[in-house]
Short mmCIF file of C-alpha atoms and ligand atoms in Angstrom, two decimals:
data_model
loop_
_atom_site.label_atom_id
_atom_site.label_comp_id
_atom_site.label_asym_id
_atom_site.label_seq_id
_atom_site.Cartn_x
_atom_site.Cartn_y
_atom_site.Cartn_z
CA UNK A 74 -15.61 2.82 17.47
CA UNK A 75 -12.10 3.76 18.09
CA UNK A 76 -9.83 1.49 17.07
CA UNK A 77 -8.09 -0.78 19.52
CA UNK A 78 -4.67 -1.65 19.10
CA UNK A 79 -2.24 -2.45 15.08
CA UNK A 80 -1.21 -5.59 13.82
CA UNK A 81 1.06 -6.62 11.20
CA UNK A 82 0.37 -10.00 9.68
CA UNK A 83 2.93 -11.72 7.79
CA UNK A 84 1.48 -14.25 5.93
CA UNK A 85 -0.32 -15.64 2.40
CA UNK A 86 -2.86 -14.54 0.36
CA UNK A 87 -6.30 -16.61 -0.56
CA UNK A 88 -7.54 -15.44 -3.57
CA UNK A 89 -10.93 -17.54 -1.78
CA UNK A 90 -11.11 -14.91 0.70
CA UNK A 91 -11.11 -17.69 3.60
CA UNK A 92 -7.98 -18.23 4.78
CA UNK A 93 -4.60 -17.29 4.35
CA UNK A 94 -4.16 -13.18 5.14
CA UNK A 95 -7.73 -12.65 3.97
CA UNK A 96 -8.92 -14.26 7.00
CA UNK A 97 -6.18 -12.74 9.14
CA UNK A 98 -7.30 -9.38 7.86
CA UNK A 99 -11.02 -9.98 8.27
CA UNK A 100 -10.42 -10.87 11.98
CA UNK A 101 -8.32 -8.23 13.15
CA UNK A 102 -10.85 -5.48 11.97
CA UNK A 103 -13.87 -7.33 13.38
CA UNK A 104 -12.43 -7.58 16.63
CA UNK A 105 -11.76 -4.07 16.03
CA UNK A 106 -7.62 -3.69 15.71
CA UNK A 107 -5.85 -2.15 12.81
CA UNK A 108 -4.08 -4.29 10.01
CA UNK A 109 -1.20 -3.84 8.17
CA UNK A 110 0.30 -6.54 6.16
CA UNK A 111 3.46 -8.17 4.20
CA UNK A 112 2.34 -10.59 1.87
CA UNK A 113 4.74 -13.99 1.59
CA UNK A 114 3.00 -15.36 -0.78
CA UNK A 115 -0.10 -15.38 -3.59
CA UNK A 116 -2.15 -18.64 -3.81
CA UNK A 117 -4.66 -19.19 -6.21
CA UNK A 118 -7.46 -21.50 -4.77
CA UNK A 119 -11.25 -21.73 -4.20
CA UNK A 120 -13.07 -23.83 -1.45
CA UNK A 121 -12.10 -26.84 -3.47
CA UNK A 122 -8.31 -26.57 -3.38
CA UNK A 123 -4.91 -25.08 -4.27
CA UNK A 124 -4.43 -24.13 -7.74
CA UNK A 125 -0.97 -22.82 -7.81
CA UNK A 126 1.27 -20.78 -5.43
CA UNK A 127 3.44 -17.86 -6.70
CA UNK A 128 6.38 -17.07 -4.24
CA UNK A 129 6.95 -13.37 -3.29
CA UNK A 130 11.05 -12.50 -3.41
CA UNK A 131 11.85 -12.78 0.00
CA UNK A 132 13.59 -9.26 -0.05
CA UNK A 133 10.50 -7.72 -0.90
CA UNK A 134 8.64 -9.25 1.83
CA UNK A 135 11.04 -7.98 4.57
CA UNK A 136 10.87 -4.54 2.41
CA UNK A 137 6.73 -4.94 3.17
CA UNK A 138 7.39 -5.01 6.58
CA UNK A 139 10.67 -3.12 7.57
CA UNK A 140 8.62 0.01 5.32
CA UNK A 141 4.95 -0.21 7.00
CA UNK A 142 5.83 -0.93 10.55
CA UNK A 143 8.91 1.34 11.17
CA UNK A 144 5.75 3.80 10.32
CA UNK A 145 3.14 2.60 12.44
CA UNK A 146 4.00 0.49 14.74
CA UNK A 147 2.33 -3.14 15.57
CA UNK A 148 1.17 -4.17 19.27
CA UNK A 149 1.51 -7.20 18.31
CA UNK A 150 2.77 -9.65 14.73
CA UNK A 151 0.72 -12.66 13.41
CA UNK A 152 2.88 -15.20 11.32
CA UNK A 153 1.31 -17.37 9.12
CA UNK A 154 2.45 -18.92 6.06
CA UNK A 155 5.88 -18.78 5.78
CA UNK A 156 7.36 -21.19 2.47
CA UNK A 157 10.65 -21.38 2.01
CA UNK A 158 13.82 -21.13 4.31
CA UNK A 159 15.35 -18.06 2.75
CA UNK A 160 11.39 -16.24 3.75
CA UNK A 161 11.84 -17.34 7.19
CA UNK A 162 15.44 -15.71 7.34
CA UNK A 163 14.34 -12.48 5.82
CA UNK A 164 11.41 -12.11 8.23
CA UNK A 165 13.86 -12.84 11.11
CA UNK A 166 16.41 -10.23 10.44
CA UNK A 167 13.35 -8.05 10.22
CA UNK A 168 11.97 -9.21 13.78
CA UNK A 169 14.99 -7.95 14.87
CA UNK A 170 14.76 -4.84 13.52
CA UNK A 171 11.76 -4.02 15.01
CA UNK A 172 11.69 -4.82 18.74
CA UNK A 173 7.65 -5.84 18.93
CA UNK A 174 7.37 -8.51 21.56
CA UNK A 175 4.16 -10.17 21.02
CA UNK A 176 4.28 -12.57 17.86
CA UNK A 177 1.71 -15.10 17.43
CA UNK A 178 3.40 -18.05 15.06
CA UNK A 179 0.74 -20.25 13.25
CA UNK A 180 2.76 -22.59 12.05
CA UNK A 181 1.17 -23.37 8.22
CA UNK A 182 2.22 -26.47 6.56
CA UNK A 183 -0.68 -27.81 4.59
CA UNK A 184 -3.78 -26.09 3.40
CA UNK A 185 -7.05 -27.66 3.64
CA UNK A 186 -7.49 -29.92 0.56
CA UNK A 187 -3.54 -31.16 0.90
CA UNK A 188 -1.42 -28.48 -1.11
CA UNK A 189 1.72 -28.17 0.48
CA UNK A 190 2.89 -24.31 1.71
CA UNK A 191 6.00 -24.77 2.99
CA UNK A 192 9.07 -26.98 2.27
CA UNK A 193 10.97 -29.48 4.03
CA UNK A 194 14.32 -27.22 4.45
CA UNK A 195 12.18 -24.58 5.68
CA UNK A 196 10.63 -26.41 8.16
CA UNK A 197 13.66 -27.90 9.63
CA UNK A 198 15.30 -24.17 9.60
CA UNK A 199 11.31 -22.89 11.33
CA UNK A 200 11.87 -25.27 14.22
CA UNK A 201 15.29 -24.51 15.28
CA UNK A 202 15.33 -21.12 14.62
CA UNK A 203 11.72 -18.90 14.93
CA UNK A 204 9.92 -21.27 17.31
CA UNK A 205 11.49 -19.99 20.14
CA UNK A 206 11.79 -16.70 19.35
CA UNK A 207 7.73 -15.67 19.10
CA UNK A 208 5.66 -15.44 22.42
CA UNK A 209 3.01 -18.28 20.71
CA UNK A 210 2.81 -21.19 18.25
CA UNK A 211 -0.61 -22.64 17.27
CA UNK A 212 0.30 -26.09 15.17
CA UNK A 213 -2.47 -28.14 14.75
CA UNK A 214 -1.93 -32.11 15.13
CA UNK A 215 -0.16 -32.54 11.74
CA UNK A 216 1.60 -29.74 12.71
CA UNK A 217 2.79 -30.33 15.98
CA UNK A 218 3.50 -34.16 14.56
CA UNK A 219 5.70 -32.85 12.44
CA UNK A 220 7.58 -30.11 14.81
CA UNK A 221 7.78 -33.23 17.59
CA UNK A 222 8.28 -36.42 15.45
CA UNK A 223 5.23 -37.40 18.11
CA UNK A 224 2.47 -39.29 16.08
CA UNK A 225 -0.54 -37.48 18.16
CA UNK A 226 -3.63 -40.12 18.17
CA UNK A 227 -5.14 -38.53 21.64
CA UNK A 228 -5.61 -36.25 24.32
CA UNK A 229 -2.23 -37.32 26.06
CA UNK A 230 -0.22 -37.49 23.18
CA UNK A 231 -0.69 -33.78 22.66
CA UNK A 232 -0.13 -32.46 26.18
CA UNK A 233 3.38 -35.14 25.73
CA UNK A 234 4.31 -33.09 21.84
CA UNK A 235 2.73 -29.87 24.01
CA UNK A 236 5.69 -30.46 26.45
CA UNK A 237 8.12 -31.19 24.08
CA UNK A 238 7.96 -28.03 22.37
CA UNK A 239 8.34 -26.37 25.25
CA UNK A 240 11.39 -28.14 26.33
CA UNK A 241 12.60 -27.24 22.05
CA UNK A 242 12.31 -23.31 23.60
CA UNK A 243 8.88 -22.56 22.75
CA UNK A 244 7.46 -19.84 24.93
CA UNK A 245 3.63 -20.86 24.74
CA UNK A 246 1.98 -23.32 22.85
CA UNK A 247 -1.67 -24.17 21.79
CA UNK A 248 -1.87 -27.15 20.02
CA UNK A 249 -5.34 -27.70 18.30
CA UNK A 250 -7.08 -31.12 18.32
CA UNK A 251 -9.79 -30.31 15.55
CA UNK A 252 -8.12 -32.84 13.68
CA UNK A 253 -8.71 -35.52 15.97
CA UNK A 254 -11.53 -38.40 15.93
CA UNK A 255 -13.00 -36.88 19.15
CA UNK A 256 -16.99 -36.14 20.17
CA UNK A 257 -15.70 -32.61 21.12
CA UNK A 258 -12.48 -30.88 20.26
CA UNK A 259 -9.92 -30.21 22.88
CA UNK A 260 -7.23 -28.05 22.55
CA UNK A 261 -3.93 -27.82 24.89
CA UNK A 262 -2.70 -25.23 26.16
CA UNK A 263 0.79 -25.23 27.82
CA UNK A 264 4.15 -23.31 28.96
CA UNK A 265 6.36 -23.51 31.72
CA UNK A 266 4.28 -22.74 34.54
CA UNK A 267 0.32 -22.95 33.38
CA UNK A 268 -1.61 -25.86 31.59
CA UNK A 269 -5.07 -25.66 29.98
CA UNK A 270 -7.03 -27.82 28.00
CA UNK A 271 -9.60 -25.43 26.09
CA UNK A 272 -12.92 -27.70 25.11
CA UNK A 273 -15.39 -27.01 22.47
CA UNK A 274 -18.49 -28.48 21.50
CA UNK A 275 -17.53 -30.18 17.84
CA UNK A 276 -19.47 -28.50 14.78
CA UNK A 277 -20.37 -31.43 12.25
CA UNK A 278 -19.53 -28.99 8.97
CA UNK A 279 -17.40 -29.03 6.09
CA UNK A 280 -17.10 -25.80 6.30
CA UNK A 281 -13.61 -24.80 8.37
CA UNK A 282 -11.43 -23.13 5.60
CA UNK A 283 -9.30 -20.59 7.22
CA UNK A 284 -9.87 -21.58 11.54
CA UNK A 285 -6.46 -21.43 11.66
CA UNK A 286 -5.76 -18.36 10.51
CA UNK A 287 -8.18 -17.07 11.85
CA UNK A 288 -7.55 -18.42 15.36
CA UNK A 289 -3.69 -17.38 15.38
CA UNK A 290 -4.88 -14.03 14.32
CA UNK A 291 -7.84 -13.93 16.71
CA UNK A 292 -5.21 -14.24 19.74
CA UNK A 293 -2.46 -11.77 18.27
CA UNK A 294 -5.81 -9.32 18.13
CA UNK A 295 -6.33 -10.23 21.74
CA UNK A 296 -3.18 -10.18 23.02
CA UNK A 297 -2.79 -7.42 21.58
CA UNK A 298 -4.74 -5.24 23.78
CA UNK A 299 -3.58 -6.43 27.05
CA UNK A 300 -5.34 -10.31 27.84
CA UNK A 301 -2.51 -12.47 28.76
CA UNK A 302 -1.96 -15.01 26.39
CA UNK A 303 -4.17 -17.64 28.08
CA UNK A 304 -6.89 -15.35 28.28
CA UNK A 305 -6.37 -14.42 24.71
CA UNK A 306 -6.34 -18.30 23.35
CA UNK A 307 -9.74 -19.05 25.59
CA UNK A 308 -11.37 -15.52 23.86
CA UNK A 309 -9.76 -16.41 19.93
CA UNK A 310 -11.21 -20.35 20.39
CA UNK A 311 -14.54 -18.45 21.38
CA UNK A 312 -14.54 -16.34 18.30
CA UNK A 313 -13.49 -18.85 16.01
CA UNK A 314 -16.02 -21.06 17.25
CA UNK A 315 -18.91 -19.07 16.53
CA UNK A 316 -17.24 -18.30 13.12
CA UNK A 317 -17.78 -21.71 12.48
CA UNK A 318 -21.51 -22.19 13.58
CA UNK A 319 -22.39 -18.97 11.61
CA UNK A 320 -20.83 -20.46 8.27
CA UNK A 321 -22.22 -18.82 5.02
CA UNK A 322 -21.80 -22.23 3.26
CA UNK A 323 -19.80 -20.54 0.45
CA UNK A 324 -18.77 -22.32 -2.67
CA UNK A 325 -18.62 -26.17 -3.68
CA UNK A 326 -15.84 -27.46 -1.22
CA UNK A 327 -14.54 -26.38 1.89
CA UNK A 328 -15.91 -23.45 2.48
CA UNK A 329 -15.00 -20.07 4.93
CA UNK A 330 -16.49 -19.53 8.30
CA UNK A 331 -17.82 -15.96 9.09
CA UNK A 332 -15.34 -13.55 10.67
CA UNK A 333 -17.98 -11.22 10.97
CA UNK A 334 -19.93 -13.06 13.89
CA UNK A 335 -18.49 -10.45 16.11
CA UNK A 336 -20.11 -7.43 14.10
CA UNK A 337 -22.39 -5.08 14.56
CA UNK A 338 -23.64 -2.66 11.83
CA UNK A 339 -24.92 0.95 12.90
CA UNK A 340 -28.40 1.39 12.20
CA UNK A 341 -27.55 4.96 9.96
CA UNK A 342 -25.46 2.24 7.43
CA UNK A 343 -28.38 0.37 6.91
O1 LIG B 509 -4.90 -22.47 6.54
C1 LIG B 509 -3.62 -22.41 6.14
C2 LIG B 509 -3.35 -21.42 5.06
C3 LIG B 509 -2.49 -20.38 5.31
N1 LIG B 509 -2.17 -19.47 4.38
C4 LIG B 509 -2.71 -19.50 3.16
C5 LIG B 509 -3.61 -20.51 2.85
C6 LIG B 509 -3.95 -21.49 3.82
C7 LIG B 509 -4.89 -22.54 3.50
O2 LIG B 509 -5.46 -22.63 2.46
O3 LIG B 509 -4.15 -20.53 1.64
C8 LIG B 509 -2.34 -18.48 2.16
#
């Protein structure tokens, strides 16, 4: 298979393997793109939670990037975890060094089982100054609660934080309502001239380690090769939802979802 488009993801690392740049990585090749990588962060952690996060020097990470993607350049950039403000500054100034237009921005705050990835400077200095720079942000409700000062308890309260964000600057938004108490999960949709509310059938698992991640990268990946955005937040939801279904049921808590549902392996590798 020739490969489709490059990405550079910008994010953590999961030493589980389910989330975090592991998942971003995992996604990207099985929907058949190219990866390259600048690691923010290292977290230790199995399905059962955080054990301790080690902070990469922010000069290094915008050495990771400035280095690998002046020589081959990204389609498109997935942002994930980004932890402290002096990170997000380092990864701007190389942004702007690099002229790629389509950046996917998942905005991570708080991993599964509670641990805390980013802090509260940072996020203040994320929402005025990166939001609206990147062509996508994909908070889920805690998320977008936070980025709005909206508490989001339903379907309308997230198309109302939906249009605030966009009125903060925010090119695109999908804001995920897995976290809600619904029978199935919606998930908005919204810039300045288009609105869609993506549903999907609600999977009754433990098993969701990593959706974000995956989903953020899942639409960079799209994007990537030419679906407009919309098209390419329908197609990563798809994905992601089948990842889900096809769960290994890995480890003791919450455990990954299978970024390989989109794979096929040639019969002569068997
Ligand atoms: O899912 C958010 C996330 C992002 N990045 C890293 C993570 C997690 C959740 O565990 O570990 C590195």
């Amino acid at each position: 298979m020739k490969i489709k488009s490059k990405i550079l993801i910008i994010a953590g690392s999961d030493s589980s393997g389910g989330a975090g740049i592991q998942a971003d990585i995992k996604t990207v090749t099985s929907l058949g793109s190219y990866a390259l990588t600048a690691i923010t962060a290292v977290t230790i952690q199995n399905t059962k939670g955080v054990k301790s996060v080690i902070a990469i020097p922010p000069n290094e990470i915008k050495n990771q990037i400035i280095y690998s993607a002046k020589d081959i350049k990204p389609d498109a950039i997935k942002i994930g975890m980004l932890h402290s403000k002096l990170v997000i500054k380092k990864v701007l100034e190389s942004l702007s060094k690099l002229n790629i237009k389509k950046i996917v921005l998942d905005p991570v705050m708080v991993a599964k089982g509670g641990a805390k990835l980013i802090d509260k400077e940072a996020i203040i200095f994320l929402k005025k100054n990166l939001i609206n720079k990147v062509s996508l942000i994909t908070p889920n409700i805690p998320e977008a609660e936070v980025l709005t000062g909206i508490k989001i308890k339903n379907k309308e309260d997230m198309i109302f934080a939906a249009n605030k964000l966009i009125n903060f600057g925010v090119k695109n938004v999908l804001i995920k309502g897995g976290h809600l108490n619904t029978e199935k999960v919606d998930d908005v949709f919204l810039n300045r001239s288009d609105f869609k509310i993506f549903t999907s059938k609600r999977f009754k698992t433990k098993n969701t380690h990593g959706t974000g991640c995956t989903l953020s990268s899942a639409v960079a990946t799209f994007f990537s090769c030419g679906k407009s955005i919309k098209k390419a937040c329908e197609l990563g939801i798809k994905y992601v939802n089948s990842a889900i279904l096809t769960n290994p049921n890995y480890g003791k808590g919450h455990g990954p979802i299978n970024h390989l549902n989109s794979i096929k392996i040639y019969k002569r590798f068997k």
